[in-house]
Amino acid sequence: EADIYQTPRYLVIGTGKKITLECSQTMGHDKMYWYQQDPGMELHLIHYSYGVNSTEKGDLSSESTVSRIRTEHFPLTLESARPSHTSQYLCASSPSHRNTGELFFGEGSRLTVL
Amino acid sequence: KNQVEQSPQSLIILEGKNCTLQCNYTVSPFSNLRWYKQDTGRGPVSLTIMTFSENTKSNGRYTATLDADTKQSSLHITASQLSDSASYICVVSDRGSTLGRLYFGRGTQLTVWP
């Protein structure tokens, strides 16, 4: 059982609101990721981090930002939400010492912007 | 362009029957291939990993195969159960970077009927 948690699980907000999706893991993993997932589509990497104070943008252009002040915490922020941001957001982590491609996912945050 | 293609897109089978899901990839250089299971409303969970030298690997009722020459993998599910209803995602990792870039398929949505 993976120890990675996302909150909120579901969020419905109006256009222009600022939101933060929380992600925490208790496995001590250095690598953390945010993916966006839409129905019937592959997961798209939007942000990743190799460790504290390290953040990089992923393949999919995103207006969101992330921070990594603590190893266990990797929050994602949208300053001004729009309907196009409606999606499922998945947080994941992986250990640095094994490059086997195994990701441990949270249960996801489903965001709906009206 | 590195790609991962999965088929079929969706599949409905009766409880107790067997099924096979396919994954074709063009990722190079190849490191490993993982099959993930994603239950509705949850994050993906790794089922099995296949490396270059492995042809077959079993995990309970799940058996994965890999043909590195033809760049094809399959996931065979034996004696399906209702709890097997989920999306099955093929993920291929390359050896081109320390991160081990991941390439995701769009998944096969499996529904098992009683």
PDB file of C-alpha atoms in Angstrom:
ATOM      1  CA  GLU A   1       0.000   0.000   0.000  1.00  0.00           C
ATOM      2  CA  ALA A   2       1.550   3.289  -1.133  1.00  0.00           C
ATOM      3  CA  ASP A   3       1.763   6.083   1.404  1.00  0.00           C
ATOM      4  CA  ILE A   4       1.012   9.047  -0.783  1.00  0.00           C
ATOM      5  CA  TYR A   5      -1.961  11.266  -0.143  1.00  0.00           C
ATOM      6  CA  GLN A   6      -3.768  13.903  -2.145  1.00  0.00           C
ATOM      7  CA  THR A   7      -6.307  16.459  -0.999  1.00  0.00           C
ATOM      8  CA  PRO A   8      -8.900  17.422  -1.916  1.00  0.00           C
ATOM      9  CA  ARG A   9     -10.196  14.366  -3.776  1.00  0.00           C
ATOM     10  CA  TYR A  10     -12.884  16.456  -5.468  1.00  0.00           C
ATOM     11  CA  LEU A  11     -13.091  20.212  -5.968  1.00  0.00           C
ATOM     12  CA  VAL A  12     -15.642  22.352  -7.819  1.00  0.00           C
ATOM     13  CA  ILE A  13     -14.783  26.040  -8.074  1.00  0.00           C
ATOM     14  CA  GLY A  14     -15.612  29.102 -10.104  1.00  0.00           C
ATOM     15  CA  THR A  15     -13.475  30.711 -12.784  1.00  0.00           C
ATOM     16  CA  GLY A  16     -10.747  33.004 -11.481  1.00  0.00           C
ATOM     17  CA  LYS A  17     -10.327  31.325  -8.107  1.00  0.00           C
ATOM     18  CA  LYS A  18      -6.939  30.342  -6.741  1.00  0.00           C
ATOM     19  CA  ILE A  19      -6.566  26.712  -5.756  1.00  0.00           C
ATOM     20  CA  THR A  20      -3.861  24.511  -4.276  1.00  0.00           C
ATOM     21  CA  LEU A  21      -3.824  20.756  -4.635  1.00  0.00           C
ATOM     22  CA  GLU A  22      -1.934  19.090  -1.814  1.00  0.00           C
ATOM     23  CA  CYS A  23       0.298  16.028  -2.137  1.00  0.00           C
ATOM     24  CA  SER A  24       2.245  14.359   0.652  1.00  0.00           C
ATOM     25  CA  GLN A  25       4.221  11.125   0.823  1.00  0.00           C
ATOM     26  CA  THR A  26       5.714   9.354   3.819  1.00  0.00           C
ATOM     27  CA  MET A  27       8.089   7.042   1.925  1.00  0.00           C
ATOM     28  CA  GLY A  28      11.045   9.454   1.872  1.00  0.00           C
ATOM     29  CA  HIS A  29      11.108   9.483  -1.938  1.00  0.00           C
ATOM     30  CA  ASP A  30      13.207  12.210  -3.536  1.00  0.00           C
ATOM     31  CA  LYS A  31      11.384  12.219  -6.871  1.00  0.00           C
ATOM     32  CA  MET A  32       7.843  13.555  -7.094  1.00  0.00           C
ATOM     33  CA  TYR A  33       5.574  14.265 -10.058  1.00  0.00           C
ATOM     34  CA  TRP A  34       2.304  15.825 -11.083  1.00  0.00           C
ATOM     35  CA  TYR A  35       0.359  14.293 -13.954  1.00  0.00           C
ATOM     36  CA  GLN A  36      -2.797  15.442 -15.692  1.00  0.00           C
ATOM     37  CA  GLN A  37      -5.230  12.764 -16.860  1.00  0.00           C
ATOM     38  CA  ASP A  38      -8.266  13.230 -19.070  1.00  0.00           C
ATOM     39  CA  PRO A  39     -10.723  10.430 -19.966  1.00  0.00           C
ATOM     40  CA  GLY A  40      -9.383   8.064 -22.599  1.00  0.00           C
ATOM     41  CA  MET A  41      -6.072   9.887 -22.802  1.00  0.00           C
ATOM     42  CA  GLU A  42      -2.589   9.083 -21.584  1.00  0.00           C
ATOM     43  CA  LEU A  43      -1.143  10.692 -18.476  1.00  0.00           C
ATOM     44  CA  HIS A  44       0.732  13.910 -19.199  1.00  0.00           C
ATOM     45  CA  LEU A  45       3.603  15.073 -16.997  1.00  0.00           C
ATOM     46  CA  ILE A  46       3.149  18.708 -15.965  1.00  0.00           C
ATOM     47  CA  HIS A  47       5.729  19.108 -13.159  1.00  0.00           C
ATOM     48  CA  TYR A  48       8.424  17.078 -11.469  1.00  0.00           C
ATOM     49  CA  SER A  49      10.978  17.439  -8.701  1.00  0.00           C
ATOM     50  CA  TYR A  50      14.214  15.600  -7.932  1.00  0.00           C
ATOM     51  CA  GLY A  51      14.374  16.858  -4.354  1.00  0.00           C
ATOM     52  CA  VAL A  52      14.008  19.835  -2.055  1.00  0.00           C
ATOM     53  CA  ASN A  53      14.165  23.188  -3.878  1.00  0.00           C
ATOM     54  CA  SER A  54      14.237  21.395  -7.250  1.00  0.00           C
ATOM     55  CA  THR A  55      11.273  21.764  -9.614  1.00  0.00           C
ATOM     56  CA  GLU A  56      10.960  21.397 -13.377  1.00  0.00           C
ATOM     57  CA  LYS A  57       8.180  21.747 -15.926  1.00  0.00           C
ATOM     58  CA  GLY A  58       7.064  18.599 -17.667  1.00  0.00           C
ATOM     59  CA  ASP A  59       6.032  17.866 -21.218  1.00  0.00           C
ATOM     60  CA  LEU A  60       2.580  19.394 -21.056  1.00  0.00           C
ATOM     61  CA  SER A  61       2.427  23.155 -20.845  1.00  0.00           C
ATOM     62  CA  SER A  62       0.632  24.145 -17.688  1.00  0.00           C
ATOM     63  CA  GLU A  63      -0.282  27.406 -16.044  1.00  0.00           C
ATOM     64  CA  SER A  64       0.134  25.805 -12.648  1.00  0.00           C
ATOM     65  CA  THR A  65       3.139  26.156 -10.356  1.00  0.00           C
ATOM     66  CA  VAL A  66       4.686  23.822  -7.793  1.00  0.00           C
ATOM     67  CA  SER A  67       7.013  24.067  -4.832  1.00  0.00           C
ATOM     68  CA  ARG A  68       9.198  21.571  -2.951  1.00  0.00           C
ATOM     69  CA  ILE A  69      10.188  23.022   0.399  1.00  0.00           C
ATOM     70  CA  ARG A  70      10.043  19.686   2.200  1.00  0.00           C
ATOM     71  CA  THR A  71      10.829  16.223   0.858  1.00  0.00           C
ATOM     72  CA  GLU A  72       7.408  14.884   1.706  1.00  0.00           C
ATOM     73  CA  HIS A  73       5.310  17.752   0.339  1.00  0.00           C
ATOM     74  CA  PHE A  74       4.734  18.785  -3.308  1.00  0.00           C
ATOM     75  CA  PRO A  75       1.750  21.122  -3.674  1.00  0.00           C
ATOM     76  CA  LEU A  76       0.404  22.359  -7.022  1.00  0.00           C
ATOM     77  CA  THR A  77      -1.142  25.824  -7.319  1.00  0.00           C
ATOM     78  CA  LEU A  78      -3.358  27.442  -9.921  1.00  0.00           C
ATOM     79  CA  GLU A  79      -3.464  31.223  -9.433  1.00  0.00           C
ATOM     80  CA  SER A  80      -6.573  31.742 -11.565  1.00  0.00           C
ATOM     81  CA  ALA A  81      -8.556  28.674 -12.506  1.00  0.00           C
ATOM     82  CA  ARG A  82     -10.309  28.414 -15.868  1.00  0.00           C
ATOM     83  CA  PRO A  83     -12.716  25.807 -17.295  1.00  0.00           C
ATOM     84  CA  SER A  84      -9.827  24.453 -19.415  1.00  0.00           C
ATOM     85  CA  HIS A  85      -8.149  23.376 -16.166  1.00  0.00           C
ATOM     86  CA  THR A  86     -10.946  20.902 -15.493  1.00  0.00           C
ATOM     87  CA  SER A  87      -9.198  17.536 -15.238  1.00  0.00           C
ATOM     88  CA  GLN A  88      -7.923  14.776 -12.971  1.00  0.00           C
ATOM     89  CA  TYR A  89      -4.579  15.587 -11.339  1.00  0.00           C
ATOM     90  CA  LEU A  90      -2.429  12.703 -10.126  1.00  0.00           C
ATOM     91  CA  CYS A  91       0.555  13.079  -7.820  1.00  0.00           C
ATOM     92  CA  ALA A  92       3.243  10.392  -7.776  1.00  0.00           C
ATOM     93  CA  SER A  93       6.612   9.663  -6.223  1.00  0.00           C
ATOM     94  CA  SER A  94       9.502   7.290  -6.831  1.00  0.00           C
ATOM     95  CA  PRO A  95      12.716   6.391  -5.018  1.00  0.00           C
ATOM     96  CA  SER A  96      15.954   7.831  -6.444  1.00  0.00           C
ATOM     97  CA  HIS A  97      18.109   4.773  -5.942  1.00  0.00           C
ATOM     98  CA  ARG A  98      16.066   2.627  -8.313  1.00  0.00           C
ATOM     99  CA  ASN A  99      15.513   3.733 -11.899  1.00  0.00           C
ATOM    100  CA  THR A 100      12.918   1.071 -12.631  1.00  0.00           C
ATOM    101  CA  GLY A 101      10.184   3.461 -13.593  1.00  0.00           C
ATOM    102  CA  GLU A 102       7.880   2.462 -10.766  1.00  0.00           C
ATOM    103  CA  LEU A 103       5.669   5.289  -9.671  1.00  0.00           C
ATOM    104  CA  PHE A 104       3.560   5.329  -6.544  1.00  0.00           C
ATOM    105  CA  PHE A 105       0.419   7.315  -7.196  1.00  0.00           C
ATOM    106  CA  GLY A 106      -1.984   9.141  -4.967  1.00  0.00           C
ATOM    107  CA  GLU A 107      -5.691   8.674  -5.496  1.00  0.00           C
ATOM    108  CA  GLY A 108      -6.010  11.851  -7.517  1.00  0.00           C
ATOM    109  CA  SER A 109      -7.709  15.220  -7.268  1.00  0.00           C
ATOM    110  CA  ARG A 110     -10.609  15.768  -9.637  1.00  0.00           C
ATOM    111  CA  LEU A 111     -10.934  19.473 -10.400  1.00  0.00           C
ATOM    112  CA  THR A 112     -13.985  21.031 -12.039  1.00  0.00           C
ATOM    113  CA  VAL A 113     -13.891  24.723 -12.921  1.00  0.00           C
ATOM    114  CA  LEU A 114     -17.244  26.272 -13.750  1.00  0.00           C
TER     115      LEU A 114
ATOM    116  CA  LYS B   1       8.671   9.809 -32.118  1.00  0.00           C
ATOM    117  CA  ASN B   2       8.478   7.517 -29.103  1.00  0.00           C
ATOM    118  CA  GLN B   3       4.993   6.128 -28.702  1.00  0.00           C
ATOM    119  CA  VAL B   4       3.045   3.522 -26.795  1.00  0.00           C
ATOM    120  CA  GLU B   5      -0.098   2.119 -28.408  1.00  0.00           C
ATOM    121  CA  GLN B   6      -2.572  -0.082 -26.579  1.00  0.00           C
ATOM    122  CA  SER B   7      -5.368  -2.255 -27.899  1.00  0.00           C
ATOM    123  CA  PRO B   8      -8.195  -2.753 -27.620  1.00  0.00           C
ATOM    124  CA  GLN B   9      -9.352   0.617 -26.323  1.00  0.00           C
ATOM    125  CA  SER B  10     -12.104  -1.121 -24.357  1.00  0.00           C
ATOM    126  CA  LEU B  11     -13.121  -4.690 -23.662  1.00  0.00           C
ATOM    127  CA  ILE B  12     -16.114  -6.372 -22.041  1.00  0.00           C
ATOM    128  CA  ILE B  13     -15.883  -9.965 -20.860  1.00  0.00           C
ATOM    129  CA  LEU B  14     -17.892 -12.278 -18.640  1.00  0.00           C
ATOM    130  CA  GLU B  15     -16.682 -13.234 -15.215  1.00  0.00           C
ATOM    131  CA  GLY B  16     -14.456 -16.306 -15.304  1.00  0.00           C
ATOM    132  CA  LYS B  17     -13.268 -15.741 -18.866  1.00  0.00           C
ATOM    133  CA  ASN B  18      -9.706 -14.984 -19.935  1.00  0.00           C
ATOM    134  CA  CYS B  19      -8.540 -11.962 -21.881  1.00  0.00           C
ATOM    135  CA  THR B  20      -5.378 -10.502 -23.386  1.00  0.00           C
ATOM    136  CA  LEU B  21      -4.445  -6.851 -23.633  1.00  0.00           C
ATOM    137  CA  GLN B  22      -1.845  -5.616 -26.101  1.00  0.00           C
ATOM    138  CA  CYS B  23       0.848  -2.936 -25.952  1.00  0.00           C
ATOM    139  CA  ASN B  24       3.079  -1.951 -28.880  1.00  0.00           C
ATOM    140  CA  TYR B  25       5.850   0.579 -28.421  1.00  0.00           C
ATOM    141  CA  THR B  26       8.495   2.417 -30.404  1.00  0.00           C
ATOM    142  CA  VAL B  27      10.466   3.738 -27.434  1.00  0.00           C
ATOM    143  CA  SER B  28      14.217   3.551 -27.878  1.00  0.00           C
ATOM    144  CA  PRO B  29      16.533   2.930 -26.145  1.00  0.00           C
ATOM    145  CA  PHE B  30      14.341   0.594 -24.109  1.00  0.00           C
ATOM    146  CA  SER B  31      14.791   0.161 -20.370  1.00  0.00           C
ATOM    147  CA  ASN B  32      11.675  -1.530 -19.056  1.00  0.00           C
ATOM    148  CA  LEU B  33       7.930  -1.839 -19.473  1.00  0.00           C
ATOM    149  CA  ARG B  34       5.365  -1.758 -16.699  1.00  0.00           C
ATOM    150  CA  TRP B  35       1.692  -2.620 -16.600  1.00  0.00           C
ATOM    151  CA  TYR B  36      -0.418  -0.568 -14.218  1.00  0.00           C
ATOM    152  CA  LYS B  37      -3.983  -1.163 -13.062  1.00  0.00           C
ATOM    153  CA  GLN B  38      -6.124   1.891 -12.410  1.00  0.00           C
ATOM    154  CA  ASP B  39      -9.439   1.402 -10.666  1.00  0.00           C
ATOM    155  CA  THR B  40     -12.111   4.035 -11.294  1.00  0.00           C
ATOM    156  CA  GLY B  41     -11.431   7.123  -9.194  1.00  0.00           C
ATOM    157  CA  ARG B  42      -8.054   5.824  -7.960  1.00  0.00           C
ATOM    158  CA  GLY B  43      -4.416   6.223  -8.913  1.00  0.00           C
ATOM    159  CA  PRO B  44      -2.614   3.577 -11.026  1.00  0.00           C
ATOM    160  CA  VAL B  45      -0.901   0.700  -9.235  1.00  0.00           C
ATOM    161  CA  SER B  46       1.991  -1.262 -10.729  1.00  0.00           C
ATOM    162  CA  LEU B  47       1.196  -4.900 -11.586  1.00  0.00           C
ATOM    163  CA  THR B  48       4.448  -6.057 -13.116  1.00  0.00           C
ATOM    164  CA  ILE B  49       7.693  -4.899 -14.696  1.00  0.00           C
ATOM    165  CA  MET B  50       9.364  -6.405 -17.753  1.00  0.00           C
ATOM    166  CA  THR B  51      13.015  -5.779 -18.558  1.00  0.00           C
ATOM    167  CA  PHE B  52      14.814  -6.432 -21.828  1.00  0.00           C
ATOM    168  CA  SER B  53      15.901  -9.949 -20.911  1.00  0.00           C
ATOM    169  CA  GLU B  54      12.529 -11.139 -19.612  1.00  0.00           C
ATOM    170  CA  ASN B  55       9.948 -12.871 -21.793  1.00  0.00           C
ATOM    171  CA  THR B  56       7.247 -13.804 -19.314  1.00  0.00           C
ATOM    172  CA  LYS B  57       6.365 -12.831 -15.769  1.00  0.00           C
ATOM    173  CA  SER B  58       3.359 -13.777 -13.681  1.00  0.00           C
ATOM    174  CA  ASN B  59       1.684 -12.025 -10.771  1.00  0.00           C
ATOM    175  CA  GLY B  60      -1.197 -14.187  -9.607  1.00  0.00           C
ATOM    176  CA  ARG B  61      -3.798 -14.306 -12.381  1.00  0.00           C
ATOM    177  CA  TYR B  62      -1.874 -11.713 -14.395  1.00  0.00           C
ATOM    178  CA  THR B  63       0.805 -12.830 -16.872  1.00  0.00           C
ATOM    179  CA  ALA B  64       2.824 -10.314 -18.844  1.00  0.00           C
ATOM    180  CA  THR B  65       4.919 -11.131 -21.897  1.00  0.00           C
ATOM    181  CA  LEU B  66       7.530  -9.097 -23.719  1.00  0.00           C
ATOM    182  CA  ASP B  67       8.972  -9.486 -27.213  1.00  0.00           C
ATOM    183  CA  ALA B  68      11.794  -6.926 -27.353  1.00  0.00           C
ATOM    184  CA  ASP B  69      12.480  -7.703 -31.003  1.00  0.00           C
ATOM    185  CA  THR B  70       9.004  -6.802 -32.194  1.00  0.00           C
ATOM    186  CA  LYS B  71       8.505  -4.270 -29.364  1.00  0.00           C
ATOM    187  CA  GLN B  72       5.285  -5.837 -28.196  1.00  0.00           C
ATOM    188  CA  SER B  73       3.946  -6.732 -24.782  1.00  0.00           C
ATOM    189  CA  SER B  74       0.769  -8.406 -23.651  1.00  0.00           C
ATOM    190  CA  LEU B  75      -1.064  -8.742 -20.362  1.00  0.00           C
ATOM    191  CA  HIS B  76      -3.101 -11.918 -19.991  1.00  0.00           C
ATOM    192  CA  ILE B  77      -5.744 -12.124 -17.289  1.00  0.00           C
ATOM    193  CA  THR B  78      -6.904 -15.598 -16.317  1.00  0.00           C
ATOM    194  CA  ALA B  79     -10.282 -16.464 -14.785  1.00  0.00           C
ATOM    195  CA  SER B  80     -11.403 -12.846 -14.633  1.00  0.00           C
ATOM    196  CA  GLN B  81     -13.159 -11.469 -11.574  1.00  0.00           C
ATOM    197  CA  LEU B  82     -15.459  -8.483 -11.146  1.00  0.00           C
ATOM    198  CA  SER B  83     -12.633  -6.688  -9.344  1.00  0.00           C
ATOM    199  CA  ASP B  84     -10.538  -6.856 -12.527  1.00  0.00           C
ATOM    200  CA  SER B  85     -12.758  -4.138 -14.012  1.00  0.00           C
ATOM    201  CA  ALA B  86     -10.334  -1.243 -14.420  1.00  0.00           C
ATOM    202  CA  SER B  87      -8.121   0.589 -16.884  1.00  0.00           C
ATOM    203  CA  TYR B  88      -4.833  -1.164 -17.653  1.00  0.00           C
ATOM    204  CA  ILE B  89      -2.016   1.176 -18.625  1.00  0.00           C
ATOM    205  CA  CYS B  90       1.220   0.230 -20.369  1.00  0.00           C
ATOM    206  CA  VAL B  91       4.210   2.435 -19.477  1.00  0.00           C
ATOM    207  CA  VAL B  92       7.601   2.205 -21.176  1.00  0.00           C
ATOM    208  CA  SER B  93      10.799   3.679 -19.733  1.00  0.00           C
ATOM    209  CA  ASP B  94      13.809   4.649 -21.823  1.00  0.00           C
ATOM    210  CA  ARG B  95      17.476   4.704 -20.868  1.00  0.00           C
ATOM    211  CA  GLY B  96      18.103   8.104 -22.370  1.00  0.00           C
ATOM    212  CA  SER B  97      18.386  10.036 -19.129  1.00  0.00           C
ATOM    213  CA  THR B  98      18.925   9.657 -15.416  1.00  0.00           C
ATOM    214  CA  LEU B  99      15.235  10.254 -14.903  1.00  0.00           C
ATOM    215  CA  GLY B 100      14.318   7.372 -17.192  1.00  0.00           C
ATOM    216  CA  ARG B 101      11.661   9.134 -19.215  1.00  0.00           C
ATOM    217  CA  LEU B 102       8.274   7.439 -19.122  1.00  0.00           C
ATOM    218  CA  TYR B 103       5.937   6.976 -22.063  1.00  0.00           C
ATOM    219  CA  PHE B 104       2.307   6.202 -21.277  1.00  0.00           C
ATOM    220  CA  GLY B 105      -0.293   4.378 -23.315  1.00  0.00           C
ATOM    221  CA  ARG B 106      -3.915   5.493 -23.231  1.00  0.00           C
ATOM    222  CA  GLY B 107      -4.987   2.352 -21.461  1.00  0.00           C
ATOM    223  CA  THR B 108      -7.458  -0.452 -22.106  1.00  0.00           C
ATOM    224  CA  GLN B 109     -10.724  -0.136 -20.216  1.00  0.00           C
ATOM    225  CA  LEU B 110     -11.727  -3.628 -19.090  1.00  0.00           C
ATOM    226  CA  THR B 111     -15.232  -4.347 -17.837  1.00  0.00           C
ATOM    227  CA  VAL B 112     -16.037  -7.724 -16.318  1.00  0.00           C
ATOM    228  CA  TRP B 113     -19.731  -8.615 -16.203  1.00  0.00           C
ATOM    229  CA  PRO B 114     -21.248 -11.174 -13.830  1.00  0.00           C
TER     230      PRO B 114
END
